[in-house]
Amino acid sequence: MTLTVLNPATEEPIAELEQAGVDEADEAVARAGAAYPAWRSVAPADRAGLLRRLATLVEENAEELAQIESRNVGKPIAGARAEVGMVAQVFHFYAGAVDKHRGHTIPVAGGVAATFREPLGVVGLIVPWNFPLNIASWKLGPALACGNTVVLKPAELTPLSALRLAELCLEAGIPEGVVGVLVGKGSVVGQRLVEHPDVAKVGFTGSTEVGRVVMQGASGTIKRVTLELGGKSANVVFADADLERAAAAAPYAVFDNAGQDCCARSRILVQRSAYDRFLELFVEATASLKVGDPANEQTEMGPLISAEHRAKVSSYVDGAPSAFRGDVPEGNGFWFPCTVLEASNDDRVAQEEVFGPVAAVIPFEDEADAIRIANDTPFGLSGSIWTRDVSRALRVTRAIEAGVLSVNANTSVRVQTPFGGFKQSGFGRELGLEALDGYSELKSVFISTEE
Ligand code: NAP
Ligand code: MG
């Protein structure tokens, strides 16, 4: 069966690909398995060199990769370029980490105890359509650095950048079989990777709903899983904050990537005494966002990924009175307007992940109320706090049940720092040196010194 890949900004087909089924998934796992013994034995400094070469090739082909990502996801080209820049940084970072992921010696009686970090074997990497290349690199970097071989399954809607990245891996000199790409349905080839007895671990990023299926499927083989799932994060604005700065930054926090961002701060909690002023400034900043052709250098927001997804996003706002509803281009494309709703935290729009450009603005009374509302969600991925009071910033960030927080800034996602969720946003960490722990087993060895 063939798969037609669309440009969501025009609805035009941009590629026709052969879809893999269970047999092809098994073949991909077998190829990765065959490549594993040699790959895990490559000297660390040489493996680092290959990853460094891959990073350089990403830099050299950055414009092409950004164009692919922009056309396939509908991302504004400027944002796509920044994402490809991060992909190169990720490979540079893990190239540098290959020979620094160390074990310990541990004081014990009668000999020497040492720990070793061993690769897992073949790992399955399943990624979503919102940041296809970025999220693939977050998994690929540490997986390869630790000496695993991988089968990467991009989302069906956005397979193009993964295919190009696999070519660059070969060009970098990473041996055949070390990185395989499977283009096919999640429910077929994704599920097969999850259940396959020769896959040691699945690194999954996607919805909480599919995350549950992955966790269940992995239980048959006690497979290791890392789950990076959905979010419903809070942007908490205290009355003592620099309101102009907070309001100018807030549209990016919720509308970037047309809101199709697991870290989207889609609940904006504003202290009652600053509520009206903030809402006015936020709506003004939102109204000035440039929505349109992703190929245009000035564009800040493109379309949603698909007609089906647009219908889902619409279901959250249909009939609801909005404080603001933006314009969208006429004609083809899965456009959806930036929408600002005044909400209560109990509303469906404030409890479920919309994954579209919809912001729910919610008032709070005091610090305790802000923390209570921020935590009143099954998710726990991300969040921001805006205040000039450093003690409050620390109290609130420590009290919020989420894995990745920022203070007086929109984003805390950095190559060097761990990223991942609390609660139903998943478990395990990507990025930083911590990601290496998820792609290796810790082995402890005791060597007797008895004569
Ligand atoms: P999704 O529907 O959960 O799909 C994610 C991936 O899983 C896709 O490659 C999908 O393949 C595959 N899949 C589907 N069914 C499967 C199964 N039974 N077994 C194994 N794999 C299966 O998520 P999405 O709609 O692509 O992306 C949006 C979601 O991702 C949002 O909830 C968002 O919050 C989350 N996300 C989380 C993070 C994070 O780091 N926490 C980052 C980005 C996105 P097909 O596409 O072929 O169906
Ligand atoms: Mg999906």
Short mmCIF file of C-alpha atoms and ligand atoms in Angstrom, two decimals:
data_model
loop_
_atom_site.label_atom_id
_atom_site.label_comp_id
_atom_site.label_asym_id
_atom_site.label_seq_id
_atom_site.Cartn_x
_atom_site.Cartn_y
_atom_site.Cartn_z
CA MET A 1 0.00 0.00 0.00
CA THR A 2 1.26 3.47 -0.76
CA LEU A 3 1.12 6.47 1.52
CA THR A 4 0.45 9.94 0.15
CA VAL A 5 2.21 12.67 2.12
CA LEU A 6 0.52 16.10 2.04
CA ASN A 7 1.62 19.69 2.54
CA PRO A 8 -0.88 20.86 5.19
CA ALA A 9 -0.64 24.48 4.01
CA THR A 10 -1.83 23.61 0.48
CA GLU A 11 -3.35 20.12 0.86
CA GLU A 12 -1.20 19.11 -2.13
CA PRO A 13 0.60 15.75 -2.25
CA ILE A 14 4.37 16.12 -1.85
CA ALA A 15 5.41 12.44 -1.81
CA GLU A 16 4.18 8.92 -2.40
CA LEU A 17 5.85 6.29 -0.25
CA GLU A 18 5.64 2.55 0.13
CA GLN A 19 4.18 1.61 3.52
CA ALA A 20 5.86 -1.00 5.64
CA GLY A 21 3.87 -3.77 7.28
CA VAL A 22 4.67 -6.29 9.99
CA ASP A 23 7.08 -8.26 7.76
CA GLU A 24 9.10 -5.14 6.93
CA ALA A 25 9.13 -4.20 10.62
CA ASP A 26 10.55 -7.63 11.45
CA GLU A 27 13.17 -7.25 8.70
CA ALA A 28 14.16 -3.82 10.03
CA VAL A 29 14.57 -5.22 13.54
CA ALA A 30 16.64 -8.11 12.14
CA ARG A 31 18.91 -5.68 10.25
CA ALA A 32 19.39 -3.58 13.37
CA GLY A 33 20.08 -6.74 15.36
CA ALA A 34 22.72 -7.86 12.87
CA ALA A 35 24.43 -4.46 13.02
CA TYR A 36 24.45 -4.34 16.83
CA PRO A 37 27.50 -6.43 17.82
CA ALA A 38 29.85 -4.44 15.60
CA TRP A 39 28.32 -1.06 16.53
CA ARG A 40 28.53 -1.60 20.28
CA SER A 41 32.19 -2.55 19.82
CA VAL A 42 33.18 0.62 17.95
CA ALA A 43 35.71 2.47 20.12
CA PRO A 44 33.96 5.30 22.00
CA ALA A 45 36.11 8.02 20.43
CA ASP A 46 35.31 6.65 16.96
CA ARG A 47 31.59 6.49 17.70
CA ALA A 48 31.84 10.09 18.90
CA GLY A 49 33.56 11.00 15.64
CA LEU A 50 30.72 9.51 13.59
CA LEU A 51 28.10 11.42 15.59
CA ARG A 52 30.12 14.61 15.20
CA ARG A 53 30.24 14.03 11.44
CA LEU A 54 26.45 13.53 11.46
CA ALA A 55 26.03 16.84 13.32
CA THR A 56 28.18 18.58 10.71
CA LEU A 57 26.18 17.02 7.87
CA VAL A 58 22.96 18.27 9.47
CA GLU A 59 24.52 21.75 9.52
CA GLU A 60 25.65 21.47 5.90
CA ASN A 61 22.19 20.28 4.79
CA ALA A 62 20.27 22.51 7.19
CA GLU A 63 18.38 24.49 4.58
CA GLU A 64 17.16 21.37 2.78
CA LEU A 65 16.08 19.75 6.06
CA ALA A 66 14.28 22.92 7.15
CA GLN A 67 12.45 23.11 3.81
CA ILE A 68 11.36 19.46 4.09
CA GLU A 69 10.11 20.00 7.64
CA SER A 70 8.36 23.25 6.76
CA ARG A 71 6.54 21.71 3.77
CA ASN A 72 5.61 18.46 5.52
CA VAL A 73 4.46 19.91 8.87
CA GLY A 74 3.33 23.37 7.71
CA LYS A 75 5.90 24.99 9.99
CA PRO A 76 6.99 28.57 9.36
CA ILE A 77 10.39 28.32 7.69
CA ALA A 78 12.15 30.50 10.28
CA GLY A 79 11.04 28.16 13.07
CA ALA A 80 11.97 25.08 11.04
CA ARG A 81 15.51 26.48 10.60
CA ALA A 82 15.83 26.97 14.35
CA GLU A 83 14.67 23.39 14.95
CA VAL A 84 17.25 21.98 12.54
CA GLY A 85 19.85 24.06 14.37
CA MET A 86 18.87 22.27 17.56
CA VAL A 87 19.13 18.87 15.84
CA ALA A 88 22.77 19.60 14.98
CA GLN A 89 23.40 20.73 18.57
CA VAL A 90 21.86 17.51 19.88
CA PHE A 91 24.23 15.35 17.81
CA HIS A 92 27.22 17.50 18.83
CA PHE A 93 26.21 17.17 22.48
CA TYR A 94 25.89 13.37 22.39
CA ALA A 95 29.06 13.06 20.33
CA GLY A 96 30.79 14.78 23.23
CA ALA A 97 29.02 12.56 25.76
CA VAL A 98 29.95 9.16 24.26
CA ASP A 99 33.15 8.78 26.28
CA LYS A 100 31.93 10.65 29.37
CA HIS A 101 29.08 8.38 30.42
CA ARG A 102 30.99 6.63 33.16
CA GLY A 103 30.51 4.01 35.80
CA HIS A 104 31.85 4.12 39.37
CA THR A 105 33.99 2.10 41.69
CA ILE A 106 32.23 1.45 44.97
CA PRO A 107 33.88 0.71 48.33
CA VAL A 108 33.06 -2.85 49.39
CA ALA A 109 34.84 -5.55 51.42
CA GLY A 110 36.94 -8.25 49.81
CA GLY A 111 37.51 -6.75 46.41
CA VAL A 112 36.50 -4.08 43.96
CA ALA A 113 32.95 -3.29 42.85
CA ALA A 114 32.53 -1.37 39.63
CA THR A 115 29.58 -0.26 37.54
CA PHE A 116 29.41 -0.29 33.77
CA ARG A 117 26.96 1.29 31.36
CA GLU A 118 25.97 -1.30 28.77
CA PRO A 119 23.92 -0.64 25.63
CA LEU A 120 20.48 -2.27 25.44
CA GLY A 121 20.57 -3.68 21.91
CA VAL A 122 17.98 -2.78 19.28
CA VAL A 123 15.77 0.12 20.32
CA GLY A 124 12.54 1.25 18.67
CA LEU A 125 12.03 5.01 18.44
CA ILE A 126 8.44 6.12 17.82
CA VAL A 127 7.92 9.83 17.20
CA PRO A 128 4.97 12.18 16.55
CA TRP A 129 4.27 14.61 13.71
CA ASN A 130 4.66 17.94 15.49
CA PHE A 131 8.49 18.12 15.74
CA PRO A 132 9.48 15.10 13.63
CA LEU A 133 13.18 15.74 13.18
CA ASN A 134 13.83 17.32 16.55
CA ILE A 135 12.21 14.59 18.57
CA ALA A 136 13.87 11.90 16.44
CA SER A 137 17.26 13.47 17.23
CA TRP A 138 16.51 13.64 20.98
CA LYS A 139 16.21 9.84 20.92
CA LEU A 140 18.71 8.97 18.21
CA GLY A 141 21.56 10.97 19.77
CA PRO A 142 21.67 9.20 23.15
CA ALA A 143 20.64 5.81 21.69
CA LEU A 144 23.56 5.80 19.24
CA ALA A 145 25.98 7.33 21.73
CA CYS A 146 25.34 4.41 24.12
CA GLY A 147 26.02 1.85 21.38
CA ASN A 148 22.47 0.77 20.51
CA THR A 149 21.17 0.25 17.01
CA VAL A 150 17.79 1.77 16.20
CA VAL A 151 14.61 1.42 14.19
CA LEU A 152 12.97 4.82 13.89
CA LYS A 153 9.25 5.06 13.19
CA PRO A 154 8.17 8.56 12.20
CA ALA A 155 4.49 9.53 12.28
CA GLU A 156 2.65 8.56 9.13
CA LEU A 157 1.83 12.16 8.33
CA THR A 158 5.46 13.34 8.53
CA PRO A 159 8.00 10.72 7.44
CA LEU A 160 10.11 12.82 5.07
CA SER A 161 12.75 14.35 7.36
CA ALA A 162 13.45 10.97 9.03
CA LEU A 163 14.17 9.41 5.65
CA ARG A 164 16.61 12.21 4.78
CA LEU A 165 18.26 11.94 8.20
CA ALA A 166 18.84 8.20 7.67
CA GLU A 167 20.65 9.02 4.42
CA LEU A 168 22.84 11.51 6.28
CA CYS A 169 23.66 8.83 8.89
CA LEU A 170 25.05 6.62 6.11
CA GLU A 171 26.88 9.56 4.56
CA ALA A 172 28.45 10.25 7.95
CA GLY A 173 29.87 6.72 7.92
CA ILE A 174 27.50 5.18 10.46
CA PRO A 175 27.34 1.58 9.25
CA GLU A 176 24.40 0.13 7.32
CA GLY A 177 21.75 -1.31 9.66
CA VAL A 178 22.58 0.91 12.65
CA VAL A 179 19.76 3.35 11.81
CA GLY A 180 16.66 1.99 10.06
CA VAL A 181 13.50 3.95 9.26
CA LEU A 182 10.04 2.35 9.07
CA VAL A 183 7.33 4.25 7.26
CA GLY A 184 3.99 2.73 8.20
CA LYS A 185 0.98 2.89 10.45
CA GLY A 186 1.52 3.22 14.18
CA SER A 187 -1.12 0.60 14.89
CA VAL A 188 0.78 -1.87 12.66
CA VAL A 189 4.54 -1.26 12.60
CA GLY A 190 4.65 0.84 15.78
CA GLN A 191 2.75 -1.83 17.64
CA ARG A 192 5.06 -4.50 16.19
CA LEU A 193 8.13 -2.66 17.51
CA VAL A 194 6.47 -2.44 20.92
CA GLU A 195 5.77 -6.18 21.02
CA HIS A 196 8.83 -7.49 19.18
CA PRO A 197 10.88 -9.82 21.41
CA ASP A 198 14.17 -8.58 19.90
CA VAL A 199 13.50 -4.91 20.61
CA ALA A 200 14.96 -4.06 24.00
CA LYS A 201 13.43 -0.67 24.53
CA VAL A 202 10.90 1.70 23.00
CA GLY A 203 11.44 5.42 23.23
CA PHE A 204 7.98 6.85 22.56
CA THR A 205 6.77 10.41 22.12
CA GLY A 206 3.10 10.96 21.39
CA SER A 207 -0.31 11.19 22.98
CA THR A 208 -1.10 9.90 26.45
CA GLU A 209 -3.77 7.70 24.85
CA VAL A 210 -1.29 5.84 22.62
CA GLY A 211 1.27 5.92 25.46
CA ARG A 212 -1.07 3.68 27.45
CA VAL A 213 -1.24 1.22 24.54
CA VAL A 214 2.57 1.23 24.28
CA MET A 215 2.98 0.59 28.00
CA GLN A 216 0.57 -2.34 27.83
CA GLY A 217 2.16 -3.79 24.70
CA ALA A 218 5.62 -3.54 26.23
CA SER A 219 4.59 -5.58 29.26
CA GLY A 220 4.66 -8.86 27.30
CA THR A 221 8.44 -8.73 26.99
CA ILE A 222 9.13 -6.48 30.01
CA LYS A 223 10.44 -4.01 27.50
CA ARG A 224 11.94 -0.77 28.75
CA VAL A 225 9.87 2.26 27.77
CA THR A 226 10.34 5.97 27.90
CA LEU A 227 7.07 7.84 27.47
CA GLU A 228 6.99 11.51 26.52
CA LEU A 229 3.27 12.23 26.38
CA GLY A 230 0.74 15.03 26.30
CA GLY A 231 0.50 18.16 28.40
CA LYS A 232 -1.83 20.88 29.61
CA SER A 233 0.71 23.26 31.00
CA ALA A 234 0.14 26.48 32.90
CA ASN A 235 1.62 29.89 32.26
CA VAL A 236 1.24 31.52 35.69
CA VAL A 237 1.31 35.33 35.71
CA PHE A 238 1.48 37.05 39.10
CA ALA A 239 0.38 40.67 39.48
CA ASP A 240 3.94 41.68 40.44
CA ALA A 241 5.35 40.44 37.10
CA ASP A 242 6.52 42.63 34.24
CA LEU A 243 3.10 42.33 32.59
CA GLU A 244 4.21 43.83 29.27
CA ARG A 245 6.99 41.28 28.95
CA ALA A 246 4.83 38.36 30.07
CA ALA A 247 2.04 39.29 27.66
CA ALA A 248 4.42 39.81 24.76
CA ALA A 249 5.92 36.35 25.35
CA ALA A 250 2.67 34.46 26.03
CA PRO A 251 1.47 34.07 22.41
CA TYR A 252 4.65 32.15 21.54
CA ALA A 253 4.12 29.86 24.55
CA VAL A 254 0.75 28.70 23.32
CA PHE A 255 0.57 29.38 19.58
CA ASP A 256 4.04 28.28 18.48
CA ASN A 257 3.76 25.40 15.98
CA ALA A 258 0.05 26.33 15.78
CA GLY A 259 -0.31 25.11 19.36
CA GLN A 260 0.75 21.59 18.36
CA ASP A 261 3.37 21.51 21.05
CA CYS A 262 3.41 19.15 24.03
CA CYS A 263 4.83 22.03 26.10
CA ALA A 264 2.16 24.52 25.00
CA ARG A 265 1.22 26.69 27.97
CA SER A 266 -2.41 26.45 26.94
CA ARG A 267 -3.76 27.49 30.36
CA ILE A 268 -2.82 31.05 31.20
CA LEU A 269 -3.42 31.65 34.91
CA VAL A 270 -3.51 35.34 35.79
CA GLN A 271 -3.76 36.89 39.24
CA ARG A 272 -7.15 38.57 39.56
CA SER A 273 -5.82 42.10 40.19
CA ALA A 274 -3.82 42.02 36.92
CA TYR A 275 -6.32 39.96 34.91
CA ASP A 276 -8.01 42.67 32.80
CA ARG A 277 -4.76 44.45 31.96
CA PHE A 278 -2.98 41.21 31.06
CA LEU A 279 -5.85 39.96 28.90
CA GLU A 280 -5.88 43.23 26.98
CA LEU A 281 -2.11 43.09 26.37
CA PHE A 282 -2.21 39.36 25.50
CA VAL A 283 -5.02 39.78 22.96
CA GLU A 284 -3.15 42.71 21.41
CA ALA A 285 0.03 40.62 21.09
CA THR A 286 -1.93 37.67 19.68
CA ALA A 287 -3.65 39.86 17.10
CA SER A 288 -0.27 40.91 15.74
CA LEU A 289 0.91 37.33 15.03
CA LYS A 290 1.59 36.76 11.35
CA VAL A 291 -0.42 33.71 10.26
CA GLY A 292 0.00 32.41 6.72
CA ASP A 293 2.26 30.80 4.14
CA PRO A 294 4.94 28.80 6.02
CA ALA A 295 7.42 29.49 3.21
CA ASN A 296 7.28 33.23 3.96
CA GLU A 297 10.22 34.33 6.14
CA GLN A 298 7.97 36.59 8.24
CA THR A 299 5.31 34.00 9.04
CA GLU A 300 4.92 33.10 12.71
CA MET A 301 2.11 30.55 12.54
CA GLY A 302 1.10 28.03 9.88
CA PRO A 303 -1.80 25.58 9.54
CA LEU A 304 -2.69 22.52 11.61
CA ILE A 305 -1.41 19.13 10.47
CA SER A 306 -4.59 17.63 8.97
CA ALA A 307 -8.32 18.04 8.36
CA GLU A 308 -9.03 15.38 10.98
CA HIS A 309 -6.96 17.21 13.58
CA ARG A 310 -8.64 20.53 12.70
CA ALA A 311 -12.04 18.95 13.34
CA LYS A 312 -10.82 17.82 16.78
CA VAL A 313 -9.48 21.29 17.65
CA SER A 314 -12.75 22.91 16.47
CA SER A 315 -14.73 20.74 18.84
CA TYR A 316 -13.18 22.63 21.78
CA VAL A 317 -14.19 26.10 20.65
CA ASP A 318 -17.39 25.66 18.64
CA GLY A 319 -20.10 27.74 20.22
CA ALA A 320 -17.85 29.08 22.99
CA PRO A 321 -17.72 32.88 23.29
CA SER A 322 -14.14 33.97 22.64
CA ALA A 323 -12.19 36.99 23.83
CA PHE A 324 -10.32 36.88 20.53
CA ARG A 325 -10.48 34.91 17.28
CA GLY A 326 -7.86 35.66 14.62
CA ASP A 327 -7.97 35.60 10.84
CA VAL A 328 -6.78 32.75 8.63
CA PRO A 329 -5.85 32.65 4.94
CA GLU A 330 -8.57 31.80 2.46
CA GLY A 331 -8.48 28.70 0.30
CA ASN A 332 -6.73 25.39 0.82
CA GLY A 333 -4.79 24.46 3.95
CA PHE A 334 -5.81 23.17 7.36
CA TRP A 335 -5.98 26.65 8.91
CA PHE A 336 -7.29 27.39 12.35
CA PRO A 337 -7.50 30.85 13.93
CA CYS A 338 -5.67 31.82 17.11
CA THR A 339 -8.40 31.69 19.73
CA VAL A 340 -8.42 33.15 23.24
CA LEU A 341 -11.11 31.92 25.63
CA GLU A 342 -11.88 33.11 29.16
CA ALA A 343 -12.34 29.87 31.04
CA SER A 344 -12.65 28.06 34.32
CA ASN A 345 -10.19 25.26 35.05
CA ASP A 346 -13.07 22.76 35.12
CA ASP A 347 -13.97 23.46 31.49
CA ARG A 348 -13.13 20.72 28.99
CA VAL A 349 -10.87 23.16 27.11
CA ALA A 350 -8.81 23.58 30.30
CA GLN A 351 -8.65 19.88 31.20
CA GLU A 352 -7.90 18.20 27.85
CA GLU A 353 -4.96 18.69 25.52
CA VAL A 354 -6.35 20.63 22.55
CA PHE A 355 -3.09 20.62 20.57
CA GLY A 356 -4.15 23.65 18.57
CA PRO A 357 -3.94 27.47 18.82
CA VAL A 358 -6.43 27.80 21.66
CA ALA A 359 -5.56 29.59 24.91
CA ALA A 360 -7.71 29.31 28.04
CA VAL A 361 -7.23 32.33 30.32
CA ILE A 362 -8.15 31.64 33.96
CA PRO A 363 -8.05 34.01 36.95
CA PHE A 364 -6.56 33.10 40.35
CA GLU A 365 -6.59 34.83 43.75
CA ASP A 366 -3.26 34.17 45.45
CA GLU A 367 -0.17 31.96 45.37
CA ALA A 368 -1.89 28.94 46.93
CA ASP A 369 -4.76 29.23 44.45
CA ALA A 370 -2.32 29.46 41.53
CA ILE A 371 -0.54 26.27 42.62
CA ARG A 372 -3.82 24.45 43.20
CA ILE A 373 -5.14 25.31 39.71
CA ALA A 374 -1.81 24.65 37.99
CA ASN A 375 -1.76 21.15 39.50
CA ASP A 376 -5.45 20.45 38.87
CA THR A 377 -4.76 18.43 35.71
CA PRO A 378 -3.82 14.83 34.97
CA PHE A 379 -0.77 16.11 33.06
CA GLY A 380 2.57 17.45 34.31
CA LEU A 381 4.92 18.32 31.52
CA SER A 382 5.83 21.98 31.44
CA GLY A 383 4.97 25.46 32.66
CA SER A 384 6.14 29.03 33.23
CA ILE A 385 5.97 31.45 36.14
CA TRP A 386 6.13 35.21 35.75
CA THR A 387 6.96 37.21 38.89
CA ARG A 388 9.58 39.67 40.15
CA ASP A 389 9.74 37.92 43.53
CA VAL A 390 12.53 35.35 43.41
CA SER A 391 11.38 33.56 46.59
CA ARG A 392 7.90 33.17 45.17
CA ALA A 393 9.37 31.92 41.88
CA LEU A 394 11.22 29.20 43.75
CA ARG A 395 8.26 28.25 45.97
CA VAL A 396 5.91 27.98 43.02
CA THR A 397 8.26 26.12 40.69
CA ARG A 398 8.97 23.61 43.46
CA ALA A 399 5.25 23.15 44.12
CA ILE A 400 4.13 22.66 40.53
CA GLU A 401 4.02 18.98 39.54
CA ALA A 402 5.71 19.23 36.16
CA GLY A 403 9.05 18.19 34.70
CA VAL A 404 10.17 21.30 32.81
CA LEU A 405 9.56 24.82 34.14
CA SER A 406 10.76 28.30 33.33
CA VAL A 407 10.72 31.58 35.26
CA ASN A 408 10.24 34.87 33.39
CA ALA A 409 10.92 33.01 30.15
CA ASN A 410 8.86 30.95 27.77
CA THR A 411 10.91 27.89 27.36
CA SER A 412 13.22 25.78 29.40
CA VAL A 413 14.01 23.23 26.68
CA ARG A 414 17.77 23.07 26.28
CA VAL A 415 20.01 20.39 24.79
CA GLN A 416 21.97 20.29 28.04
CA THR A 417 19.05 19.89 30.48
CA PRO A 418 16.74 16.91 31.10
CA PHE A 419 13.27 17.02 29.60
CA GLY A 420 10.24 14.93 30.51
CA GLY A 421 7.00 14.65 32.39
CA PHE A 422 5.40 14.10 35.76
CA LYS A 423 2.02 12.36 36.17
CA GLN A 424 0.30 11.36 32.92
CA SER A 425 2.77 13.33 30.82
CA GLY A 426 4.96 10.23 31.02
CA PHE A 427 8.28 9.18 32.51
CA GLY A 428 11.92 8.97 31.61
CA ARG A 429 14.03 11.92 30.54
CA GLU A 430 15.33 13.06 27.17
CA LEU A 431 18.12 15.53 26.50
CA GLY A 432 20.95 16.31 28.89
CA LEU A 433 23.27 13.61 30.14
CA GLU A 434 20.22 12.05 31.85
CA ALA A 435 18.92 10.74 28.50
CA LEU A 436 21.91 8.39 28.35
CA ASP A 437 20.56 6.53 31.40
CA GLY A 438 17.43 5.64 29.43
CA TYR A 439 19.44 4.05 26.62
CA SER A 440 21.77 1.93 28.76
CA GLU A 441 21.62 -0.70 31.48
CA LEU A 442 23.61 -0.30 34.65
CA LYS A 443 25.72 -3.36 35.38
CA SER A 444 27.60 -3.93 38.59
CA VAL A 445 30.64 -6.22 38.75
CA PHE A 446 32.46 -7.42 41.85
CA ILE A 447 36.07 -8.54 41.44
CA SER A 448 37.51 -10.43 44.38
CA THR A 449 40.96 -9.48 45.62
CA GLU A 450 41.23 -12.61 47.76
CA GLU A 451 44.34 -14.66 47.08
P1 NAP B 1 0.13 9.79 18.59
O1 NAP B 1 -1.11 9.70 17.83
O2 NAP B 1 0.18 9.26 19.96
O3 NAP B 1 1.28 9.10 17.70
C1 NAP B 1 2.63 9.13 18.07
C2 NAP B 1 3.37 8.05 17.33
O4 NAP B 1 2.89 6.77 17.75
C3 NAP B 1 3.15 8.08 15.82
O5 NAP B 1 4.35 7.70 15.19
C4 NAP B 1 2.08 7.03 15.64
O6 NAP B 1 2.10 6.49 14.34
C5 NAP B 1 2.51 6.00 16.65
N1 NAP B 1 1.48 5.05 17.05
C6 NAP B 1 0.13 5.13 16.92
N2 NAP B 1 -0.47 4.02 17.40
C7 NAP B 1 0.52 3.22 17.87
C8 NAP B 1 0.54 1.94 18.49
N3 NAP B 1 -0.58 1.25 18.75
N4 NAP B 1 1.74 1.41 18.83
C9 NAP B 1 2.88 2.07 18.61
N5 NAP B 1 2.92 3.29 18.01
C10 NAP B 1 1.75 3.87 17.65
O7 NAP B 1 0.63 11.29 18.71
P2 NAP B 1 0.61 12.38 17.55
O8 NAP B 1 -0.82 12.65 17.24
O9 NAP B 1 1.52 11.98 16.45
O10 NAP B 1 1.32 13.61 18.29
C11 NAP B 1 0.65 14.43 19.18
C12 NAP B 1 0.83 14.00 20.62
O11 NAP B 1 2.22 13.87 20.93
C13 NAP B 1 0.32 15.00 21.59
O12 NAP B 1 -0.41 14.38 22.60
C14 NAP B 1 1.57 15.64 22.18
O13 NAP B 1 1.43 16.20 23.45
C15 NAP B 1 2.50 14.51 22.17
N6 NAP B 1 3.88 14.99 22.21
C16 NAP B 1 4.61 14.84 23.37
C17 NAP B 1 5.90 15.32 23.45
C18 NAP B 1 6.72 15.17 24.70
O14 NAP B 1 7.93 15.22 24.60
N7 NAP B 1 6.13 14.97 25.86
C19 NAP B 1 6.47 15.95 22.35
C20 NAP B 1 5.71 16.10 21.20
C21 NAP B 1 4.43 15.59 21.14
P3 NAP B 1 1.08 7.05 13.20
O15 NAP B 1 1.28 8.49 13.07
O16 NAP B 1 1.53 6.33 12.01
O17 NAP B 1 -0.28 6.71 13.68
MG MG B 2 -2.27 10.73 16.36
#
